[in-house]
Short mmCIF file of C-alpha atoms in Angstrom, two decimals:
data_model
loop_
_atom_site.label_atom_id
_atom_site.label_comp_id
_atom_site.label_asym_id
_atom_site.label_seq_id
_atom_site.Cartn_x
_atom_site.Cartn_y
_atom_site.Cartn_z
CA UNK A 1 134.07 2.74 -99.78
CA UNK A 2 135.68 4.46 -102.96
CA UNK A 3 137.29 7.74 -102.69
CA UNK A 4 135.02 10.48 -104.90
CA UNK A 5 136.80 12.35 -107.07
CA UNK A 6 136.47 15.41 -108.63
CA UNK A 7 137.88 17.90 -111.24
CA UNK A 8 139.69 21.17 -110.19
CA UNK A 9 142.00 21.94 -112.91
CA UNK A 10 141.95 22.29 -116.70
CA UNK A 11 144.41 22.73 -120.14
CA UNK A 12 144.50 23.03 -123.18
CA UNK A 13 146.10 23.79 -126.34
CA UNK A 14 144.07 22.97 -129.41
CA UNK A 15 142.82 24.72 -133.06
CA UNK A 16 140.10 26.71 -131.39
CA UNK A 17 141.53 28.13 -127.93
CA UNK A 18 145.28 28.23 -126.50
CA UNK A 19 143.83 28.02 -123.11
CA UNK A 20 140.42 26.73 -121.50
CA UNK A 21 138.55 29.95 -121.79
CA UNK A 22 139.32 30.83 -125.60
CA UNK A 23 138.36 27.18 -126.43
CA UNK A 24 135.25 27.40 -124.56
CA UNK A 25 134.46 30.60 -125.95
CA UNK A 26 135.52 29.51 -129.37
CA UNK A 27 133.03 26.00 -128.70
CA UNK A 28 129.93 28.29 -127.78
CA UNK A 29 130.78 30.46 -130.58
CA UNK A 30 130.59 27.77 -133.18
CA UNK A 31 134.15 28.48 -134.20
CA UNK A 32 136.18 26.13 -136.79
CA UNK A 33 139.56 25.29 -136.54
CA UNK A 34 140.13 24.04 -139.62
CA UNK A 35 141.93 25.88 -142.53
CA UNK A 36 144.47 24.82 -145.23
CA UNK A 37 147.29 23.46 -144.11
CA UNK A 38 150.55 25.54 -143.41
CA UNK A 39 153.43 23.29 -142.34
CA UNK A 40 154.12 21.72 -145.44
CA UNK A 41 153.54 21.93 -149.27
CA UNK A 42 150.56 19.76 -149.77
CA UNK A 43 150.63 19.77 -153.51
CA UNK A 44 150.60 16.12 -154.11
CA UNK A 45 148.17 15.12 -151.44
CA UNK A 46 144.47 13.95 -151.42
CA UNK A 47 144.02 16.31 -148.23
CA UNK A 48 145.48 19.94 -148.04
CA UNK A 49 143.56 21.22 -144.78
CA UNK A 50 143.84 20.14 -141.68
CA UNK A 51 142.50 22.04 -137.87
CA UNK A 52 146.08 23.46 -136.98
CA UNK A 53 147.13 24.90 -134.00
CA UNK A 54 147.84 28.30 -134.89
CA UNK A 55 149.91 31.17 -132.84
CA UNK A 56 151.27 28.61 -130.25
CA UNK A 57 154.14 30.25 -128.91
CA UNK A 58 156.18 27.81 -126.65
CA UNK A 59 158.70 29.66 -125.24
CA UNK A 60 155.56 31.07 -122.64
CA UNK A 61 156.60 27.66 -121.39
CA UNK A 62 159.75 26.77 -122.39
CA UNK A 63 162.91 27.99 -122.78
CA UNK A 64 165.11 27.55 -125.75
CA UNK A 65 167.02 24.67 -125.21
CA UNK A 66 163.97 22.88 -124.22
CA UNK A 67 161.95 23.69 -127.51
CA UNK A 68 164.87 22.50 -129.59
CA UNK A 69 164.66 19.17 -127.68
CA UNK A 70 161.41 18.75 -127.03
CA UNK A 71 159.13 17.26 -130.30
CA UNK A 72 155.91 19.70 -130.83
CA UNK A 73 153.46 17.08 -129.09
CA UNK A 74 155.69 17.20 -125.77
CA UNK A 75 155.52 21.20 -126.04
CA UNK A 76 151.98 21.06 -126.10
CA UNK A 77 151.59 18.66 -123.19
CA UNK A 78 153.74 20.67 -120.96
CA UNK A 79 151.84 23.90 -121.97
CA UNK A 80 148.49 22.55 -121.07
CA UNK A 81 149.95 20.82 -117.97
CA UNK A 82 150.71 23.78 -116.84
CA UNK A 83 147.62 25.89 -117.26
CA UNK A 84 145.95 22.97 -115.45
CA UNK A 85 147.98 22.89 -112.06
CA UNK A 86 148.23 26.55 -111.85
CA UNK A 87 144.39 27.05 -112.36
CA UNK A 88 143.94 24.19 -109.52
CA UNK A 89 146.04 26.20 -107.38
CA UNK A 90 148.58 23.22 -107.17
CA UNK A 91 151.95 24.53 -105.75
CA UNK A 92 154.73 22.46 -103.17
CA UNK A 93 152.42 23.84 -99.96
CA UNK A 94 149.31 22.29 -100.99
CA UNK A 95 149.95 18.69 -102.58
CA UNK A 96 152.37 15.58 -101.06
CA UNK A 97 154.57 15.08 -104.03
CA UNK A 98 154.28 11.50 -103.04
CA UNK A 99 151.14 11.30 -103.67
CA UNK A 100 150.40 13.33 -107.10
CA UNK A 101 150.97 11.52 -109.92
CA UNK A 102 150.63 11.60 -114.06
CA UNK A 103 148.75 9.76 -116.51
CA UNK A 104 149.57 11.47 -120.05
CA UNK A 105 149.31 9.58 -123.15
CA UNK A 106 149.29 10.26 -126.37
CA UNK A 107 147.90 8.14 -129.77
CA UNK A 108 151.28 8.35 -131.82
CA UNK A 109 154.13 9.97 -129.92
CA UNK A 110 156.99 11.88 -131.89
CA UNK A 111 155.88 11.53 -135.38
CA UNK A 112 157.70 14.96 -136.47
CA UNK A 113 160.53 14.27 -135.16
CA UNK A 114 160.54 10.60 -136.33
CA UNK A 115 160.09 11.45 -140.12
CA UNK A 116 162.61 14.71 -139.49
CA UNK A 117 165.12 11.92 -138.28
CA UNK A 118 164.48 9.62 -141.04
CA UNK A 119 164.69 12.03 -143.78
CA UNK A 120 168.00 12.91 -142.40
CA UNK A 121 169.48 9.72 -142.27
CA UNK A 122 168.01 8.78 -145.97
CA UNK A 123 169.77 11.82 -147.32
CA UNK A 124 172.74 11.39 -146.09
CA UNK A 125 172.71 7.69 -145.53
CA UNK A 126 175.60 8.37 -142.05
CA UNK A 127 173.82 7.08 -139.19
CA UNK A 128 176.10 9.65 -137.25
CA UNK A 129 173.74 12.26 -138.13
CA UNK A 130 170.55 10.71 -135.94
CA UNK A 131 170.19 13.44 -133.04
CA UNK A 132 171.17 12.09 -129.62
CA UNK A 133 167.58 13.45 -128.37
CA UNK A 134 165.81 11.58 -131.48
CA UNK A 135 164.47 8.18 -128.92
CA UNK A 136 163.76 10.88 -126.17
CA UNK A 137 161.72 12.95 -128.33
CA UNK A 138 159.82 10.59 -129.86
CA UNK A 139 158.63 7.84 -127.45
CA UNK A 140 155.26 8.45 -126.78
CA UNK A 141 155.62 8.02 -123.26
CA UNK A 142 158.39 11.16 -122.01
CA UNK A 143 155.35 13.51 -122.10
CA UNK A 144 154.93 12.31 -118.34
CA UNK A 145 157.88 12.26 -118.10
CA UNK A 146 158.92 15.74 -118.54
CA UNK A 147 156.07 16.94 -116.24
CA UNK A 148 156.75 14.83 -113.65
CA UNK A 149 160.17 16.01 -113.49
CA UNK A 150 159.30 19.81 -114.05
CA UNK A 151 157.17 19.69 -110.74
CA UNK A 152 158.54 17.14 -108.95
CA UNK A 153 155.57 14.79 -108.91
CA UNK A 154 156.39 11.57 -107.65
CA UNK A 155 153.21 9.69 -107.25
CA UNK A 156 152.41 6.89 -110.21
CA UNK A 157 153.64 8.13 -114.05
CA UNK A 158 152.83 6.32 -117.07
CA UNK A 159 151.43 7.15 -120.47
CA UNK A 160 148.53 5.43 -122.34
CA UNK A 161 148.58 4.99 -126.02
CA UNK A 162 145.06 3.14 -127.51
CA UNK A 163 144.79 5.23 -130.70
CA UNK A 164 141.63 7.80 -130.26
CA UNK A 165 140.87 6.41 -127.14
CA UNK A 166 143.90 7.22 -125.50
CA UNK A 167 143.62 9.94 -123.23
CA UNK A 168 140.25 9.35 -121.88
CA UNK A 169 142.24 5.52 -120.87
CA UNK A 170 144.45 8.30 -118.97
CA UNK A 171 141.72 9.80 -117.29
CA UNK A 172 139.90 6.69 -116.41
CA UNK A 173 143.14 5.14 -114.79
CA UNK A 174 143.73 8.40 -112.97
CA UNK A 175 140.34 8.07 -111.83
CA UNK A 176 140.95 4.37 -110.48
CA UNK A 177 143.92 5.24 -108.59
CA UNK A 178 142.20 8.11 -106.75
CA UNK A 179 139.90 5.79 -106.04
CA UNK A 180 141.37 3.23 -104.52
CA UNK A 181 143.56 5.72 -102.26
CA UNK A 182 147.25 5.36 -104.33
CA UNK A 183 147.50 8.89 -104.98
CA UNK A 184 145.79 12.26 -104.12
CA UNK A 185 145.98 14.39 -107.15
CA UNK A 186 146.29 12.74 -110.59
CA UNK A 187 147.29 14.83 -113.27
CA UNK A 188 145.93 13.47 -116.80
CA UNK A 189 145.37 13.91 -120.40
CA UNK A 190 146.93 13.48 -123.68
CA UNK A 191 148.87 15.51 -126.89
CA UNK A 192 149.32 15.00 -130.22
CA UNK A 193 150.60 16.88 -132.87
CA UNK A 194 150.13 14.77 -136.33
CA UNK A 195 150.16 17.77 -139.08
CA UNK A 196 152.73 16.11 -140.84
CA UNK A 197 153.71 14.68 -144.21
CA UNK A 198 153.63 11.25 -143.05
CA UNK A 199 150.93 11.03 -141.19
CA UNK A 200 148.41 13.45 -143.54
CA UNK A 201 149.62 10.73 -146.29
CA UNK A 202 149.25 7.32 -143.85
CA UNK A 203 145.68 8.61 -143.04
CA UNK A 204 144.51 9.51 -146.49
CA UNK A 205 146.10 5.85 -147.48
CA UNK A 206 143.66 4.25 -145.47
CA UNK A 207 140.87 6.73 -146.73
CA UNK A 208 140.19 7.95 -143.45
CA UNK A 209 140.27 11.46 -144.07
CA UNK A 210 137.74 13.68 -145.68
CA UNK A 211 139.46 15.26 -149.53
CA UNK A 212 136.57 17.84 -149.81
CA UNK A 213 139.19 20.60 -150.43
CA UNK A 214 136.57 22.82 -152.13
CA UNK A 215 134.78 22.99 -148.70
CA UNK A 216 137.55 22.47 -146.57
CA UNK A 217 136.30 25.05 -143.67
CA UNK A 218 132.74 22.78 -143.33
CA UNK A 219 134.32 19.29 -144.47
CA UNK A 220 134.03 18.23 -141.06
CA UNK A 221 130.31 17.04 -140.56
CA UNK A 222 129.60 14.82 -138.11
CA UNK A 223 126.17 12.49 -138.47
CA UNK A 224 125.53 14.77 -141.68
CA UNK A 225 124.25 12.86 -144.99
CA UNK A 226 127.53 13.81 -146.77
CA UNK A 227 130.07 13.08 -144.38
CA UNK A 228 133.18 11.46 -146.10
CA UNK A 229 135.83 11.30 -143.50
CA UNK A 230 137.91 13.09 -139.90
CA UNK A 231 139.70 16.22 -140.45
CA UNK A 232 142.79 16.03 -138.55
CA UNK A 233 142.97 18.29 -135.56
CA UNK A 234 146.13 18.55 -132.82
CA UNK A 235 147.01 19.68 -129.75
CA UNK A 236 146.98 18.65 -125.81
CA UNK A 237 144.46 18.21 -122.91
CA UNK A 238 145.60 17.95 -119.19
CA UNK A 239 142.86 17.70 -116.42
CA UNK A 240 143.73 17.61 -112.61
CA UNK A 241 141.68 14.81 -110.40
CA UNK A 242 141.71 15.12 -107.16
CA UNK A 243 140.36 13.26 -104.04
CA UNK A 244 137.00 14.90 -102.95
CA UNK A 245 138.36 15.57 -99.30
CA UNK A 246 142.36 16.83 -100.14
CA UNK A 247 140.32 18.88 -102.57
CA UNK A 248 138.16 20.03 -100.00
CA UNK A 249 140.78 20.51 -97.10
CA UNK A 250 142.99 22.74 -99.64
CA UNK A 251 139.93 25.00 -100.79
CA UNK A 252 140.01 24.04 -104.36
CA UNK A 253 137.53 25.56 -106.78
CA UNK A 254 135.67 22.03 -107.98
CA UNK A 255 134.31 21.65 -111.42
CA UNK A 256 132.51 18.59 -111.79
CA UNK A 257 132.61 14.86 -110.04
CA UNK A 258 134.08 12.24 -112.35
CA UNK A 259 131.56 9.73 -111.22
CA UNK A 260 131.42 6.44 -114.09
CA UNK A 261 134.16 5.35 -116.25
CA UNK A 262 133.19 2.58 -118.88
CA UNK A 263 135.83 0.76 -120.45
CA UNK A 264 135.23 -2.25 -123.78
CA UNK A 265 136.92 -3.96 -126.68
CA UNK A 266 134.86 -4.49 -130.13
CA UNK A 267 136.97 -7.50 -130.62
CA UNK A 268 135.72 -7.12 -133.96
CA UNK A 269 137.57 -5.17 -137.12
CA UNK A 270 141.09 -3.09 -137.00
CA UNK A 271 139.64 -0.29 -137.72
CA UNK A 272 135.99 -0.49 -138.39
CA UNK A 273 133.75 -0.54 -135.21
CA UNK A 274 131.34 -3.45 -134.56
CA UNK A 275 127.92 -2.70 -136.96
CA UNK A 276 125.96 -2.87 -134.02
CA UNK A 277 128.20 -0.52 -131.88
CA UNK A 278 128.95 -3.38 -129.02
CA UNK A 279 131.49 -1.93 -127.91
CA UNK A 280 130.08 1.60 -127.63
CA UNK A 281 126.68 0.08 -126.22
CA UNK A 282 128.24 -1.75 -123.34
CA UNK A 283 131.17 1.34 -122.26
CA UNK A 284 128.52 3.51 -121.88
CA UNK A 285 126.18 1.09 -120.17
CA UNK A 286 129.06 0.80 -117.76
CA UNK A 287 129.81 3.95 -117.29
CA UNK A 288 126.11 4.53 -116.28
CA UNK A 289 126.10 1.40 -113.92
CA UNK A 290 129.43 2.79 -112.14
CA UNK A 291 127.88 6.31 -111.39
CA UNK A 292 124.85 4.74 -109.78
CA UNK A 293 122.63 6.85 -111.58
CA UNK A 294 120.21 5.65 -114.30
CA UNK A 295 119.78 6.18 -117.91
CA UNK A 296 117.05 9.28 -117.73
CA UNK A 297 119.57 11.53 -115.58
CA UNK A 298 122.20 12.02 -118.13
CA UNK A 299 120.86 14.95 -120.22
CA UNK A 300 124.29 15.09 -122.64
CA UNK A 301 126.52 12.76 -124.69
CA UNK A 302 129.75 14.25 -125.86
CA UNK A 303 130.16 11.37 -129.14
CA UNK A 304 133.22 10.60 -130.47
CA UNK A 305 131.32 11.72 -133.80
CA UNK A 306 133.89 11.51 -136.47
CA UNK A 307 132.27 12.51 -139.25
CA UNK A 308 132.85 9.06 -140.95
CA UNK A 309 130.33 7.19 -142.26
CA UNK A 310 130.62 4.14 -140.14
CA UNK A 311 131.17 5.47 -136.77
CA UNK A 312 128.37 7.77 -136.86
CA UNK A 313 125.76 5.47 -137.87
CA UNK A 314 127.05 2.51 -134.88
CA UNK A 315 127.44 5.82 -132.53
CA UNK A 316 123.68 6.80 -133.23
CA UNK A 317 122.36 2.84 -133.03
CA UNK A 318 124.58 2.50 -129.89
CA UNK A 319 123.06 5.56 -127.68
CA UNK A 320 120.03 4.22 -128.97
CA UNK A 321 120.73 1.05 -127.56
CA UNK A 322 121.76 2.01 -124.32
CA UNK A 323 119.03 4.35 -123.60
CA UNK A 324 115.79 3.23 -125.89
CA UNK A 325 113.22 5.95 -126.85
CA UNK A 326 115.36 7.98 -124.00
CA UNK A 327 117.76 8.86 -126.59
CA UNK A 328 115.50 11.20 -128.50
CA UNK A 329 115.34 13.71 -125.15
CA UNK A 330 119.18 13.41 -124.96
CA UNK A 331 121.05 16.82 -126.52
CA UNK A 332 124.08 14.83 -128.05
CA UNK A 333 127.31 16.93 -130.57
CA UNK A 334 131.07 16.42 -131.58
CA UNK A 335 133.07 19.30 -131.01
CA UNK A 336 134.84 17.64 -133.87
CA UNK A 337 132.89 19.61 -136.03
CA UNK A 338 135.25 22.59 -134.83
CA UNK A 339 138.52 20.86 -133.62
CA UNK A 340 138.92 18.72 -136.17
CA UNK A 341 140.10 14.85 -134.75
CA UNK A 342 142.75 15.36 -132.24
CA UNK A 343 143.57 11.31 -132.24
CA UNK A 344 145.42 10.18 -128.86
CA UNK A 345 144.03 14.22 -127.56
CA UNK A 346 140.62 13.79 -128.42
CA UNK A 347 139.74 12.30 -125.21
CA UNK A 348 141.12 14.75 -123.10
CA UNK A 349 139.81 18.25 -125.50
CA UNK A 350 136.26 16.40 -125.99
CA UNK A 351 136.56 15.50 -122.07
CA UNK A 352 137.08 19.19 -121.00
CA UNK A 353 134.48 20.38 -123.10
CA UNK A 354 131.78 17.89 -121.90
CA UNK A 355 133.48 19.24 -117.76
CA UNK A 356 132.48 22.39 -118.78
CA UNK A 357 129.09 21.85 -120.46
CA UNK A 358 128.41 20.23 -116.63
CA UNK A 359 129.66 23.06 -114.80
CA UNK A 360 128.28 25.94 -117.25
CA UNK A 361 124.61 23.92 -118.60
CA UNK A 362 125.25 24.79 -122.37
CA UNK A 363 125.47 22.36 -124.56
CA UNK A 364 128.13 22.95 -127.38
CA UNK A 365 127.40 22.25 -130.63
CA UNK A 366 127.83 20.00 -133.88
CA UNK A 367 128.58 22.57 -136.97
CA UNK A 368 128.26 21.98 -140.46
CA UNK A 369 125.19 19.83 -139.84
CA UNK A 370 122.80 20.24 -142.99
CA UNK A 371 121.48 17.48 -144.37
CA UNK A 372 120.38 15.11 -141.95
CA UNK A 373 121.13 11.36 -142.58
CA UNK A 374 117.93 9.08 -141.76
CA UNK A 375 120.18 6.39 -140.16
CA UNK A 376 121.20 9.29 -137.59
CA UNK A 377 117.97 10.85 -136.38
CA UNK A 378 118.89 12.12 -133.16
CA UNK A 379 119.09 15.71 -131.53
CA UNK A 380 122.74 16.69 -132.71
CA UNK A 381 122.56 19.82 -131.35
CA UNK A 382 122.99 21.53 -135.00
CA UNK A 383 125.15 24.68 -135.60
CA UNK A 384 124.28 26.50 -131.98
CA UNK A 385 124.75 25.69 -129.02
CA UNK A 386 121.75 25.47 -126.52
CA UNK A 387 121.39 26.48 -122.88
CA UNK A 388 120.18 22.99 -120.61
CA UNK A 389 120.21 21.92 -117.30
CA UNK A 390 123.36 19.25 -117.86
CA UNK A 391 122.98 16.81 -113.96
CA UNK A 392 125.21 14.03 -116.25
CA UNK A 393 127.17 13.72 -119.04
CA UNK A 394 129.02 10.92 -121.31
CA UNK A 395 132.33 11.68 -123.03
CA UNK A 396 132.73 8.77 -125.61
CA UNK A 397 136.26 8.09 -127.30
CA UNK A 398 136.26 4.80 -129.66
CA UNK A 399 139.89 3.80 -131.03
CA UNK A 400 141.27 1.95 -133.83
CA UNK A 401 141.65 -1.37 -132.68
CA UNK A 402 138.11 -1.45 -131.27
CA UNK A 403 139.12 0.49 -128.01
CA UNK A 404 136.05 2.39 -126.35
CA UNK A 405 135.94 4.71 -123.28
CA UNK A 406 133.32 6.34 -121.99
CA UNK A 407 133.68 8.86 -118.79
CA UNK A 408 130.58 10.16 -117.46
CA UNK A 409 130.54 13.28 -115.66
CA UNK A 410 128.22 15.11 -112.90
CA UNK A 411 127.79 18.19 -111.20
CA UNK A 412 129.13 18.41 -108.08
CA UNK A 413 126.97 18.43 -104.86
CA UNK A 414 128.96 18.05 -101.83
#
């Protein structure tokens, strides 16, 4: 018998909320994130916008020593971390520290504070100037590390890293380990904070990135006609899982069941997805098969919808795949539309969003949707967001690579 396993605490730190009642707010509301870029002079680049975190203040969280070693994608992780265990109630009287554990990941790691570092040692060409904390800021891996040391969690730690995909790979490994009894709690997610010269620059190298600067506040469009490529978005993600009984036995608050996880390689292209959306078609099909449910009782897909003009066309074809003239009744979006792509956080953001469309039944929406594209003709929840009974939904997350997760999510009925 596997161990059911449920939700009961959320984070976040993102472009549209610094905590999980702004951004859900801020998702009903149809609010963009996106805005021209502040960080750095973006003069001689394609892109000049981005969906930045704005107003983060981290010493809420952290005090000044630790901001001045921690790089900005670790801050974020730890700030969302701990949102999440204090709104699950978690404190030393309620968990076995044994048995609570950390899956964090994150898509990139350190880049700040790799191309800070780098800079510094080009200028001055005196390797004696490389910070002592440079490695431990950047590896993408210390964000569990520093929150399994600031609460003394000593169950399994890791991170992830499987580009976009990333922290939904978290939360499905949490999942599995709940499941199979090695921990109680799981804390899991993923950060990243990729506003930066060299990644802006690496991103619009590989034309991945929309350059509609004249309409930067609506340039990101998923499944729209005139799409032309992700916005970048940042931030962090952290959901607690817990065992259905420990939760129980403490009193938790629950918000939804984590009930299918799907998990599939394209095998295909670096960073195109397979034209047929393979990949996608069989993560979701598994995720479906591992919930025990069928295809009719999800009522909401939460796409990985990048606004790019291949993955939105093998998205559509794929959830047409998987659930035939079905997928016409489904209400599908991509909060990308308002966050922007948050990379190795996108999991965990589009993950919380589609946990809360569950526990509240509205569906949030895809902005900037106006011209429709006839090789994407399915209900994209345009521009609002609609009230629906959601039983089941899919959170999809495809990575460069040809990495694909899907999570499927359910209310809870004890």
């Amino acid at each position: 018998m596997r161990k059911r396993v449920v939700v009961t605490g959320l984070g976040t730190i993102n472009p549209i909320g610094l905590n999980t009642e702004s951004f859900w707010e801020s998702l009903v509301s149809a609010k963009s994130g996106v805005d021209f870029i502040t960080r750095f002079d973006t003069g001689k680049f394609d892109t000049k916008f981005a969906a930045e975190v704005k107003n983060f203040d981290p010493s809420l969280y952290l005090d000044k020593k630790a901001i001045r070693r921690l790089d900005l994608f670790s801050q974020y992780a730890i700030a969302s971390s701990d949102q999440a265990v204090k709104d699950a109630g978690i404190s030393s009287g309620t968990i076995d520290p044994d048995r609570t554990g950390i899956v964090y990941g994150s898509g990139i790691g350190g880049v700040e504070t790799m191309q800070e570092q780098h800079f510094t040692y080009f200028e001055t060409k005196d390797p004696s100037r490389i910070s002592p904390f440079f490695i431990t800021m950047m590896i993408a891996d210390i964000a569990a590390g520093h929150i399994s040391i600031r609460y003394g969690f000593k169950g399994p730690n890791y991170s992830t890293t499987s580009a976009c995909a990333t922290s939904s790979h978290a939360i499905a490994d949490a999942f599995m380990i709940i499941q199979r009894g090695g921990a109680d709690v799981m804390l899991c997610g993923g950060s990243e904070a990729c506003v930066t010269q060299m990644a802006i620059g690496g991103f619009n190298a590989m034309r991945a990135l929309s350059v509609d600067n004249e309409n930067y506040k609506t340039a990101s469009k998923p499944f729209d006609l005139n799409r032309n490529g992700f916005v970048m978005g940042e931030g962090s993600g952290t959901i607690i899982l817990e065992d259905l009984e420990h939760a129980l036995a403490r009193g938790a608050k629950i918000y939804a069941e984590i009930k299918g996880i799907g998990l599939t390689a394209d095998a295909y292209h670096m960073t195109q997805p397979h034209p047929d959306g393979d990949g996608a078609v069989r993560s979701m099909r598994l995720s479906v098969r591992d919930a025990g449910i069928k295809e009719n009782e999800v009522d909401y897909i939460n796409a990985h919808g990048t606004s790019t003009p291949f993955n939105d066309v093998t998205e559509t074809k794929a959830i047409k795949s998987v659930f035939g003239d079905y997928a016409y009744k489904l209400n599908v979006s991509s909060i990308k539309s308002m966050t922007g792509h948050l990379l190795g956080a996108a999991g965990a953001i589009e993950a919380i969003a589609t946990i809360l469309a569950v526990k509240n039944d509205i569906i949030p929406p895809t902005i900037n949707y106006v011209t429709p594209d006839p090789q994407c003709d399915l209900n994209y929840t345009p521009n609002k967001a609609v009230k629906k009974t959601v039983r089941n939904a899919i959170s999809n997350t495809f990575g460069f690579g040809g990495h694909n997760a899907s999570l499927l999510f359910s209310k809870f009925v004890n």
